[in-house]
GROMACS .gro file of C-alpha atoms in nm:
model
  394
    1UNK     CA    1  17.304  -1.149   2.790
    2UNK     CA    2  17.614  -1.136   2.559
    3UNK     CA    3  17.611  -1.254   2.206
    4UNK     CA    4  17.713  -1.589   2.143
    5UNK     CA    5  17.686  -1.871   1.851
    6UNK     CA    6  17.349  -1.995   1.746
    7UNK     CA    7  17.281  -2.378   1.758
    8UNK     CA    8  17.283  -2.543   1.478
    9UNK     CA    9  16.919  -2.534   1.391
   10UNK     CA   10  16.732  -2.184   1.242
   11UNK     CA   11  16.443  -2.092   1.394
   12UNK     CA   12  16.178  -2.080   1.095
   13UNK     CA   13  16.076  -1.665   1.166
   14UNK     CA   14  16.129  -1.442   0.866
   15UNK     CA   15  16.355  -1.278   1.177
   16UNK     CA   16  16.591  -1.527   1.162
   17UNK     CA   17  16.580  -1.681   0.812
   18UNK     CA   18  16.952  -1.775   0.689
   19UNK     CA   19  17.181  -1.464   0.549
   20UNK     CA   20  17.497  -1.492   0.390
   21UNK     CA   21  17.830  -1.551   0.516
   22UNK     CA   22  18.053  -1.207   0.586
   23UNK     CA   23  18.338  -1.208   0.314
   24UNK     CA   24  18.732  -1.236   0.374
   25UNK     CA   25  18.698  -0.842   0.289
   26UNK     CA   26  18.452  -0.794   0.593
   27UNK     CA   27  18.148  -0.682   0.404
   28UNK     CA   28  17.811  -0.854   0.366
   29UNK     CA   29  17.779  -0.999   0.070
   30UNK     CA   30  17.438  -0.882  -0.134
   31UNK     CA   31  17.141  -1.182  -0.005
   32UNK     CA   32  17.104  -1.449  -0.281
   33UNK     CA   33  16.817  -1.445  -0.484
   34UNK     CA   34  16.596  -1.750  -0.321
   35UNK     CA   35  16.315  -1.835  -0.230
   36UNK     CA   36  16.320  -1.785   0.149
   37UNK     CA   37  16.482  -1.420   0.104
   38UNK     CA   38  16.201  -1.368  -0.188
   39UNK     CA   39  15.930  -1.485   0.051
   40UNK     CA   40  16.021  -1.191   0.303
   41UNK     CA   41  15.739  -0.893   0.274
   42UNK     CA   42  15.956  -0.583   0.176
   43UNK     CA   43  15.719  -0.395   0.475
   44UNK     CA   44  15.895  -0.630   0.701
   45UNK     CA   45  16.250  -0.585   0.584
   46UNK     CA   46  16.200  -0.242   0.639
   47UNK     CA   47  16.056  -0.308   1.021
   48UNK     CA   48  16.348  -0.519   1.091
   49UNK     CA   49  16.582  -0.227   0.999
   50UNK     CA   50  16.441   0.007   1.274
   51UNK     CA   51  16.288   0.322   1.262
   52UNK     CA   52  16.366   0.578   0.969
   53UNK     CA   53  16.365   0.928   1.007
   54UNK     CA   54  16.001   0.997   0.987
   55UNK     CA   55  15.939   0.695   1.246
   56UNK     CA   56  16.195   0.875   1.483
   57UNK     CA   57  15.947   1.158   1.476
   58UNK     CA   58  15.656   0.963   1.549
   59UNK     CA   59  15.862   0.816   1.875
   60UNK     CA   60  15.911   1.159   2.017
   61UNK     CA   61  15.581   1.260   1.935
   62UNK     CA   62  15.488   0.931   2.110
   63UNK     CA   63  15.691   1.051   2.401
   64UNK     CA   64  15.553   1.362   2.446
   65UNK     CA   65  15.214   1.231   2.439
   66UNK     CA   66  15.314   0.956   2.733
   67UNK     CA   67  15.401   1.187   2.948
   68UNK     CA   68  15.131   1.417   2.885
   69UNK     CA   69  14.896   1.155   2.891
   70UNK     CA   70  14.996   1.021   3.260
   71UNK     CA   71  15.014   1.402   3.372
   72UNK     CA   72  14.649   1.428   3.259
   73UNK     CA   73  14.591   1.116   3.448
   74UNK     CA   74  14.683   1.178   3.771
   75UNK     CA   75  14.537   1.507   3.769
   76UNK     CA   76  14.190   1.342   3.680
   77UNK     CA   77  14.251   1.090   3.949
   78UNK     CA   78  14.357   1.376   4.183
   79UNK     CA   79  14.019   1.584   4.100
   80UNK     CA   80  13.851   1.231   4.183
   81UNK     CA   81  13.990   1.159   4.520
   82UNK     CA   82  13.912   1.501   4.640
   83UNK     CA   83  13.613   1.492   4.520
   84UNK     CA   84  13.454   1.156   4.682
   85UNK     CA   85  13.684   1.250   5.018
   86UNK     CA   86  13.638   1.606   5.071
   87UNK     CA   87  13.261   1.741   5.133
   88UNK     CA   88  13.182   2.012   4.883
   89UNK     CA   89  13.527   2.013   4.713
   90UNK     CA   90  13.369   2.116   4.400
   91UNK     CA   91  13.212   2.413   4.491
   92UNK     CA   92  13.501   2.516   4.667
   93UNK     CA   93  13.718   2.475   4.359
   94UNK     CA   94  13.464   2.649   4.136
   95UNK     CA   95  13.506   2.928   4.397
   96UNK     CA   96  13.818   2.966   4.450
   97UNK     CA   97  14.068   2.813   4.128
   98UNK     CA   98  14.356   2.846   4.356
   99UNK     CA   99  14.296   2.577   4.562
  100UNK     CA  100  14.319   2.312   4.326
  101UNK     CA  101  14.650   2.500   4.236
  102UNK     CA  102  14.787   2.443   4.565
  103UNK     CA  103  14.668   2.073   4.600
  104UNK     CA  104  14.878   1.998   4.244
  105UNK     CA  105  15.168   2.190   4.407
  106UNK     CA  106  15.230   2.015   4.707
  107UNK     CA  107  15.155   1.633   4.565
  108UNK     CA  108  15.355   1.766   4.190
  109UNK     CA  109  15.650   1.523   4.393
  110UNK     CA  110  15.435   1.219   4.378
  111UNK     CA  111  15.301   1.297   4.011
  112UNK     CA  112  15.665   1.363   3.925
  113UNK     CA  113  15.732   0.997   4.040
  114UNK     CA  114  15.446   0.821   3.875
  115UNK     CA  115  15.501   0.983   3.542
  116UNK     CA  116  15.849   0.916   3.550
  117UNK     CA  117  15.776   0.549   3.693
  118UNK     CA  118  15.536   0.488   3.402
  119UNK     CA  119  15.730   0.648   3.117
  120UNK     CA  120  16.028   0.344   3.217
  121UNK     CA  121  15.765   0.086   3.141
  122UNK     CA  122  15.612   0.291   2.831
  123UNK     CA  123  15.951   0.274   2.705
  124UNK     CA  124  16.030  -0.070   2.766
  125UNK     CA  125  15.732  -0.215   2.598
  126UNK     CA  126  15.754   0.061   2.295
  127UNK     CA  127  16.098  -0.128   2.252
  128UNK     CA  128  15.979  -0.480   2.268
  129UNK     CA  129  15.696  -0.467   2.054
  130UNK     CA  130  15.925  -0.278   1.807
  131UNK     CA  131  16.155  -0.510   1.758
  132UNK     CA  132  16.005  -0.808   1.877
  133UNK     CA  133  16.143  -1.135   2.025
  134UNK     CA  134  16.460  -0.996   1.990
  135UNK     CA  135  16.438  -0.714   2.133
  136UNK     CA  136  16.740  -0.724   2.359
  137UNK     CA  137  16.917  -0.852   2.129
  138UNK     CA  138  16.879  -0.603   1.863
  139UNK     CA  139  16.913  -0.316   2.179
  140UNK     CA  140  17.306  -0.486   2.236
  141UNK     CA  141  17.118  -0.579   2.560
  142UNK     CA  142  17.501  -0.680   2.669
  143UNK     CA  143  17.715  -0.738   2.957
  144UNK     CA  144  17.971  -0.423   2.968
  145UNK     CA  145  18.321  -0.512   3.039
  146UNK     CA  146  18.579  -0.345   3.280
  147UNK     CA  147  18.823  -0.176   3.117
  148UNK     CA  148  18.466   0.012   2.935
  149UNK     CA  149  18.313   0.058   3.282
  150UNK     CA  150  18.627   0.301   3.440
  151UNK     CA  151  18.609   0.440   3.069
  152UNK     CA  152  18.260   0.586   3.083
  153UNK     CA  153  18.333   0.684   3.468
  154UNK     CA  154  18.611   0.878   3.331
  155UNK     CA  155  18.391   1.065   3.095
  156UNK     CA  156  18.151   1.147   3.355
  157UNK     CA  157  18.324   1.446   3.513
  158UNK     CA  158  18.502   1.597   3.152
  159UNK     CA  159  18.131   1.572   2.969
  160UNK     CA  160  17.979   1.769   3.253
  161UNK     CA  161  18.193   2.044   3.219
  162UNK     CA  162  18.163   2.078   2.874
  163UNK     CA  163  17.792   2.058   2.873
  164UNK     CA  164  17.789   2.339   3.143
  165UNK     CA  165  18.046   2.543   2.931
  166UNK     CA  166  17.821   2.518   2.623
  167UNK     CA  167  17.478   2.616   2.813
  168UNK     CA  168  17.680   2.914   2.968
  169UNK     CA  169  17.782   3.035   2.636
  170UNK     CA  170  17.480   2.956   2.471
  171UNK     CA  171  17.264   3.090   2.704
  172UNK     CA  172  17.485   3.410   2.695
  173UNK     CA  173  17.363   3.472   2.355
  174UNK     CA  174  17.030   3.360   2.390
  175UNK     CA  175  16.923   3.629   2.639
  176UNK     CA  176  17.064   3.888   2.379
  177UNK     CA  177  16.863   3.741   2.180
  178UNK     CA  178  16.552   3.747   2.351
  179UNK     CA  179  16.595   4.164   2.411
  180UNK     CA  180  16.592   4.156   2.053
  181UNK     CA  181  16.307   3.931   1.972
  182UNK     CA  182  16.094   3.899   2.319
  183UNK     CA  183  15.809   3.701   2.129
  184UNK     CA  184  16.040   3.421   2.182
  185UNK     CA  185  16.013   3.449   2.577
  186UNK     CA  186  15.753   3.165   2.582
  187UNK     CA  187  16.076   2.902   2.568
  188UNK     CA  188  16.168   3.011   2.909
  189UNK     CA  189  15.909   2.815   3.061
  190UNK     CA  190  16.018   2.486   2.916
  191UNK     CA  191  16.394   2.549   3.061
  192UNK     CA  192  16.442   2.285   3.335
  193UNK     CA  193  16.815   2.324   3.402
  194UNK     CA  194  16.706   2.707   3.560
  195UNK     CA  195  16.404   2.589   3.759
  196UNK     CA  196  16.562   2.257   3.873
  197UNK     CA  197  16.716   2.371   4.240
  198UNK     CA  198  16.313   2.489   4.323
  199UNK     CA  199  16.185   2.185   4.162
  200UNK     CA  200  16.457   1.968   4.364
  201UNK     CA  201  16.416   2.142   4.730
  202UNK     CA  202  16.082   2.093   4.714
  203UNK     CA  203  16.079   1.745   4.585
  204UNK     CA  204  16.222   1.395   4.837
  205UNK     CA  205  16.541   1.266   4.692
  206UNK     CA  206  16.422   0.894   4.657
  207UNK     CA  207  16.188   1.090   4.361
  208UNK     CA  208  16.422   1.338   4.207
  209UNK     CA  209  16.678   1.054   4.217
  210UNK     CA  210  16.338   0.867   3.997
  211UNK     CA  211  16.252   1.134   3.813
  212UNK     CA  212  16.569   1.323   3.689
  213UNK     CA  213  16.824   1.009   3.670
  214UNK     CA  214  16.701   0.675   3.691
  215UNK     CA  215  16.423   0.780   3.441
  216UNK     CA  216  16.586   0.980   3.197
  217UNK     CA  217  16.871   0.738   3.183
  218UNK     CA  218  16.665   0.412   3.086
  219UNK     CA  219  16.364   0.583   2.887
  220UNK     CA  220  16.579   0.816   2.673
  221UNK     CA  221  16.887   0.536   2.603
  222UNK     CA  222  16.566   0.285   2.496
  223UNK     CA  223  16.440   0.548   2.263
  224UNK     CA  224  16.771   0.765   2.149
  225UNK     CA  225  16.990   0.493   2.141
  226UNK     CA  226  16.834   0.143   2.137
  227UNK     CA  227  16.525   0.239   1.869
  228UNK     CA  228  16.631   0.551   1.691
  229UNK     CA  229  16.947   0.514   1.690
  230UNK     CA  230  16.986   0.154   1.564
  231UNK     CA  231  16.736   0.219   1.289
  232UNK     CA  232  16.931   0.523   1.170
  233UNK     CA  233  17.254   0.353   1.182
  234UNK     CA  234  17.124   0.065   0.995
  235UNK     CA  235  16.943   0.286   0.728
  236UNK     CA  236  17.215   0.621   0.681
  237UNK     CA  237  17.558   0.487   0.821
  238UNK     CA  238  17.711   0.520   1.123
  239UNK     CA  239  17.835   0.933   1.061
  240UNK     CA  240  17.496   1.001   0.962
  241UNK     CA  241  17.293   0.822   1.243
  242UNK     CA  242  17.512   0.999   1.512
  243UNK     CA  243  17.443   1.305   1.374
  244UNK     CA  244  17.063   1.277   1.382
  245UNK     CA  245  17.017   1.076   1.670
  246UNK     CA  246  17.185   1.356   1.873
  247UNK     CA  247  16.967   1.595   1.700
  248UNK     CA  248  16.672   1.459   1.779
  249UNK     CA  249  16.784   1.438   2.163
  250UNK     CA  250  16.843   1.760   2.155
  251UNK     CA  251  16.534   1.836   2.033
  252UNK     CA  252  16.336   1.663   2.286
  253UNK     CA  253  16.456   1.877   2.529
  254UNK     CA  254  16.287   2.196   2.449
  255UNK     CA  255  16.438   2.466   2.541
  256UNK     CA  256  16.728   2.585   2.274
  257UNK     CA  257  16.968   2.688   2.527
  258UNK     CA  258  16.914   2.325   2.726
  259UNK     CA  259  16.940   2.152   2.361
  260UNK     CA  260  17.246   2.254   2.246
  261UNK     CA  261  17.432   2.160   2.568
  262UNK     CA  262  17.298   1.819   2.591
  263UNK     CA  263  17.364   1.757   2.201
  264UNK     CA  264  17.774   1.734   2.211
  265UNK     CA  265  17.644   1.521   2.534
  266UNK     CA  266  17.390   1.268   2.280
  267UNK     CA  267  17.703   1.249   2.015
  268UNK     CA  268  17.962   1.097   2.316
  269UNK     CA  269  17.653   0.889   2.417
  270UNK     CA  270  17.579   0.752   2.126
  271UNK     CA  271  17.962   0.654   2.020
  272UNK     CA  272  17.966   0.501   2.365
  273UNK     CA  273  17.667   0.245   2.261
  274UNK     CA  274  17.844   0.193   1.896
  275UNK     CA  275  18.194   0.080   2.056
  276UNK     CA  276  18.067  -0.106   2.408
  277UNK     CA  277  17.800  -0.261   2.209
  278UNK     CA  278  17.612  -0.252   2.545
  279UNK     CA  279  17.283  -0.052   2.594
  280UNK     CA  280  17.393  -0.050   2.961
  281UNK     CA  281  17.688   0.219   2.845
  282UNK     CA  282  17.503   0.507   2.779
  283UNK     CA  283  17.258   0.391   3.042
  284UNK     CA  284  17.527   0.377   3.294
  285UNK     CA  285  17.715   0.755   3.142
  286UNK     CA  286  17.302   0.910   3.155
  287UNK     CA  287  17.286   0.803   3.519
  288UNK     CA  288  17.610   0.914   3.622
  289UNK     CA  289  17.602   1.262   3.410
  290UNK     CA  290  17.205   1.366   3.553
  291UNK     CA  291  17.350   1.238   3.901
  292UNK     CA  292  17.621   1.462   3.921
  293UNK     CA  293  17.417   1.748   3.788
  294UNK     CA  294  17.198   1.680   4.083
  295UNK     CA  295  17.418   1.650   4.334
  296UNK     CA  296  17.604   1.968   4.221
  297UNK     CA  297  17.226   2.160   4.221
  298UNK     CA  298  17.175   2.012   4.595
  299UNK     CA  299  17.485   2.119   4.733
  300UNK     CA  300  17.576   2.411   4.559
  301UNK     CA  301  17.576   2.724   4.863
  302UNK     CA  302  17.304   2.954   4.831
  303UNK     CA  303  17.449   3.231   4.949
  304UNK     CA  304  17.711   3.205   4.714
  305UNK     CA  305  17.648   3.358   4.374
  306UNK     CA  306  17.721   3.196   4.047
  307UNK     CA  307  18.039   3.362   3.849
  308UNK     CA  308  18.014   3.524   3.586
  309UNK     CA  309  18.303   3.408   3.445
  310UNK     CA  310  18.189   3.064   3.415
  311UNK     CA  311  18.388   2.769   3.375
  312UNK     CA  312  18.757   2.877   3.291
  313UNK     CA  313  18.880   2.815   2.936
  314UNK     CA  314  19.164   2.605   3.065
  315UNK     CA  315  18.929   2.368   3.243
  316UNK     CA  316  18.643   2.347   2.934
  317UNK     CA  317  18.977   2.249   2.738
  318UNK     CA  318  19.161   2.018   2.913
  319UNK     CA  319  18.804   1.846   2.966
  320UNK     CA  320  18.739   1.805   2.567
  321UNK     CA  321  19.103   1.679   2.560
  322UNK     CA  322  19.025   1.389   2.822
  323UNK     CA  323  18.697   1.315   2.605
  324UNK     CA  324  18.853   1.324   2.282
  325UNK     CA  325  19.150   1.079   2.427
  326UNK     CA  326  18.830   0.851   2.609
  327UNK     CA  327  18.612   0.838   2.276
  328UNK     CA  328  18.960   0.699   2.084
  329UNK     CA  329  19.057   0.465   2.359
  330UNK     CA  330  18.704   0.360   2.326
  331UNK     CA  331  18.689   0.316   1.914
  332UNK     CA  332  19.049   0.121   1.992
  333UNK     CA  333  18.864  -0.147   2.248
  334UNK     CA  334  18.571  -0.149   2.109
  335UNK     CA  335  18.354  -0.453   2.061
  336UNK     CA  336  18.297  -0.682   1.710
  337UNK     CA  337  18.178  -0.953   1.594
  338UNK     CA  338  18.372  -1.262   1.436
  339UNK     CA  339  18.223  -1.522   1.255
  340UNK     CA  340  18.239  -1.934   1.352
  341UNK     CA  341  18.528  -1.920   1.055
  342UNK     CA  342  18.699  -1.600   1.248
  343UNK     CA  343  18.615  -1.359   0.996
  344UNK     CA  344  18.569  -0.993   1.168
  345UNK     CA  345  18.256  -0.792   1.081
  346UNK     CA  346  18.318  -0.394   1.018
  347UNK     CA  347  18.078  -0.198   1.261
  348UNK     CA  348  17.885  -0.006   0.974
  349UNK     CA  349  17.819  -0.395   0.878
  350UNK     CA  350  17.711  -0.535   1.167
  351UNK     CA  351  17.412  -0.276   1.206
  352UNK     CA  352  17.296  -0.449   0.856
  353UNK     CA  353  17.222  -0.758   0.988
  354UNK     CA  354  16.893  -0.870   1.127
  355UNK     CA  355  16.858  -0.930   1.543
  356UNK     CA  356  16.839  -1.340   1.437
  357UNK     CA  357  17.174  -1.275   1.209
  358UNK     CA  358  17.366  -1.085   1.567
  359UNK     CA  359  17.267  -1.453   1.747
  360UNK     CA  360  17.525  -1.615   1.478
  361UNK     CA  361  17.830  -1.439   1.538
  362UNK     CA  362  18.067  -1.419   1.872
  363UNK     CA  363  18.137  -1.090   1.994
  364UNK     CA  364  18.504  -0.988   2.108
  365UNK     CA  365  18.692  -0.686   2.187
  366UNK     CA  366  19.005  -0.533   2.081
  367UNK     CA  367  19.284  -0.497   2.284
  368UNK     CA  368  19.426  -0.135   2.274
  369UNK     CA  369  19.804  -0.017   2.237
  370UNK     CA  370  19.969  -0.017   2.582
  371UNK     CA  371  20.099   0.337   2.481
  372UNK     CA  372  19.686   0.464   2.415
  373UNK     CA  373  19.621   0.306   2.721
  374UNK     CA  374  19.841   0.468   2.962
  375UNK     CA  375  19.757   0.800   2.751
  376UNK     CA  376  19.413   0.762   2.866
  377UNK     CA  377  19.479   0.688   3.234
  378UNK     CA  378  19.694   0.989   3.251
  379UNK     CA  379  19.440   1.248   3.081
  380UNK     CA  380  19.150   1.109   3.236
  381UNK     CA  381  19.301   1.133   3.605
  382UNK     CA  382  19.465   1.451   3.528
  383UNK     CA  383  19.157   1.617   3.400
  384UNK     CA  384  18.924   1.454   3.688
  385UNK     CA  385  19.172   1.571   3.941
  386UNK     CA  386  19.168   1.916   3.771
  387UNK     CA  387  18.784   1.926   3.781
  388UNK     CA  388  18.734   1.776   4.119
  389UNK     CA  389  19.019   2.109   4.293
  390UNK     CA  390  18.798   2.345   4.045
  391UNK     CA  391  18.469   2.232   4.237
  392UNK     CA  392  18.605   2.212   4.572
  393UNK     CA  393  18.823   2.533   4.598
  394UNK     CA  394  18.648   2.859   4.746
   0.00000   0.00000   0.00000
């Protein structure tokens, strides 16, 4: 779906009820004081802004619970089937504890797979009963263009390295840290990234593909990006709604080691939604980024240990280089809106208007300098090359 001119009749929803025309200085004019704008519930104008900060809490807590919720469940179901298909499983359990431990180890691949699988459509309804009819509209639920597409596979390779430089130096000081203040040990068992290669040689890859990239990319993008990060956008400014959106992605991950790598990771995300105006952008950079990360855990030599060193300076540089040159070629290209009289809407404006309002306007994207352009080929394949002989030499 991409956005394109309303027909001439307005739908009669308090969604969609007339706004004003954008100005020849390419701000929204304050509404006019009549009686369909008067008629509109202030609890409702609020809704159709999207979620505040306190709401944002409320959809992690809401998370949380989903996924705790369908872990219960298929452990209940689990005690169930053994129960009606094994004679006296009961008493054996009551006997011995650790057999029901071993039963939840071997099928944790399948529960990993229906959580994951029913988080997707948790998240998908949470975002169309939030915003309603028009939901994909108000999600940018838009076609993503070429020249956008080899952008955010450019950025795949360059915002992996840097996320990996950051958890080694984070994680550095956190285990000085802990000697200090062991009390705080209890976060260890909520850090994925370390028991991830276990987790993944012990899982099938059709599930960890599921579970730890498919998933993550649509159910986190639908929350971070499409709910929380429209409504704090529309409510605080674009500065301000990066800023806590990435926060509260970081947060969701747990573990403080895991949450400050992945929060430089939620700012590029998020900038990649504002200028693509395409939920499928940050979808698309999620899947690649957690894909690569698994493919790196799956092949990485066991025999081989990991360096202390890390990654080199040189390579953690040249890779924030090649994002910093991506995000710009990115805010150059980006996508906008233009009215039917050809006025252009700035992008802290357009996340003002209602999802009925988006349906009114055409969207088109800048064309970049030729000189940014090459600029960006150049760094990006320069840095990707660089990366690629960094992972590939002995």
């Amino acid at each position: 779906m991409t956005d394109s001119p309303a027909p001439n009749s307005i739908p009669s929803s308090d969604e969609d009820a007339p706004q004003p025309e954008v100005s020849s200085e390419l701000e929204i004019r304050d509404e006019p004081q009549h009686s369909s704008i008067e008629e509109i519930p202030a609890f409702s104008e609020q809704l159709r802004r999207g979620p505040g900060i306190i709401e944002s809490l409320f959809w992690i807590f809401g998370f949380v619970v989903v996924q705790l919720g369908l872990t219960l469940a298929f452990v209940i179901v689990t005690l169930v089937v053994m129960a009606v298909q094994v004679p006296q499983f009961l008493n054996r359990l009551r006997e011995s504890p650790e057999t029901f431990e071993t039963i939840l180890l071997k099928s944790q691949p399948l529960m990993l797979g229906i959580v994951q699988g029913g988080s997707i459509l948790a998240a998908i309804l949470a975002t169309r009963l939030r915003w309603g009819k028009l939901w994909k509209t108000s999600i940018r639920y838009n076609r993503l263009s070429i020249s956008h597409l080899f952008a955010i596979i450019g950025l795949m390779l360059p915002v992996q390295i840097l996320s990996q430089a950051v958890y080694e130096q984070v994680s550095h000081h956190w285990k000085l840290f802990l000697e200090q203040y062991p009390k705080f040990g209890f976060f260890e068992q909520f850090n994925l990234i370390e028991s991830a290669p276990d987790m993944l040689s012990q899982t099938a890859l059709p599930i960890s593909i599921l579970a730890f990239v498919i998933a993550p990319a649509i159910t986190e993008e639908l929350m971070f990006r499409g709910a929380i990060g429209n409504g704090l956008t529309n409510r605080y400014g674009i500065g301000l709604g990066l800023l806590l959106s990435s926060v509260f992605f970081a947060i969701v991950h747990t573990h403080p080691v895991h949450a400050a790598a992945v929060f430089g990771l939620g700012g590029v995300i998020y900038w990649v939604y504002l200028t693509t105006r395409s939920i499928f952008a940050p979808m698309l950079l999620h899947f690649l980024n957690n894909g690569l990360a698994i493919f790196l855990a799956l092949n990485a030599p066991a025999e081989v240990e990991p360096s202390e060193e890390g990654i080199p300076l040189f390579l953690s540089l040249c890779s924030l280089l090649s994002v910093i040159v991506i995000c710009l070629y990115l805010g150059k290209s980006r996508s906008y809106l233009v009215s039917e009289a050809g006025k252009r809407v700035r992008v802290q404006d357009e996340w003002k208007l209602s999802p009925g309002r988006l349906n009114q306007f055409q969207a088109v994207q800048c064309s970049p300098a030729i000189p940014l352009t090459l600029l960006t080929l150049f760094v990006s394949l320069g840095t990707s090359g660089l990366i690629l002989w960094a992972l590939l030499s002995p």
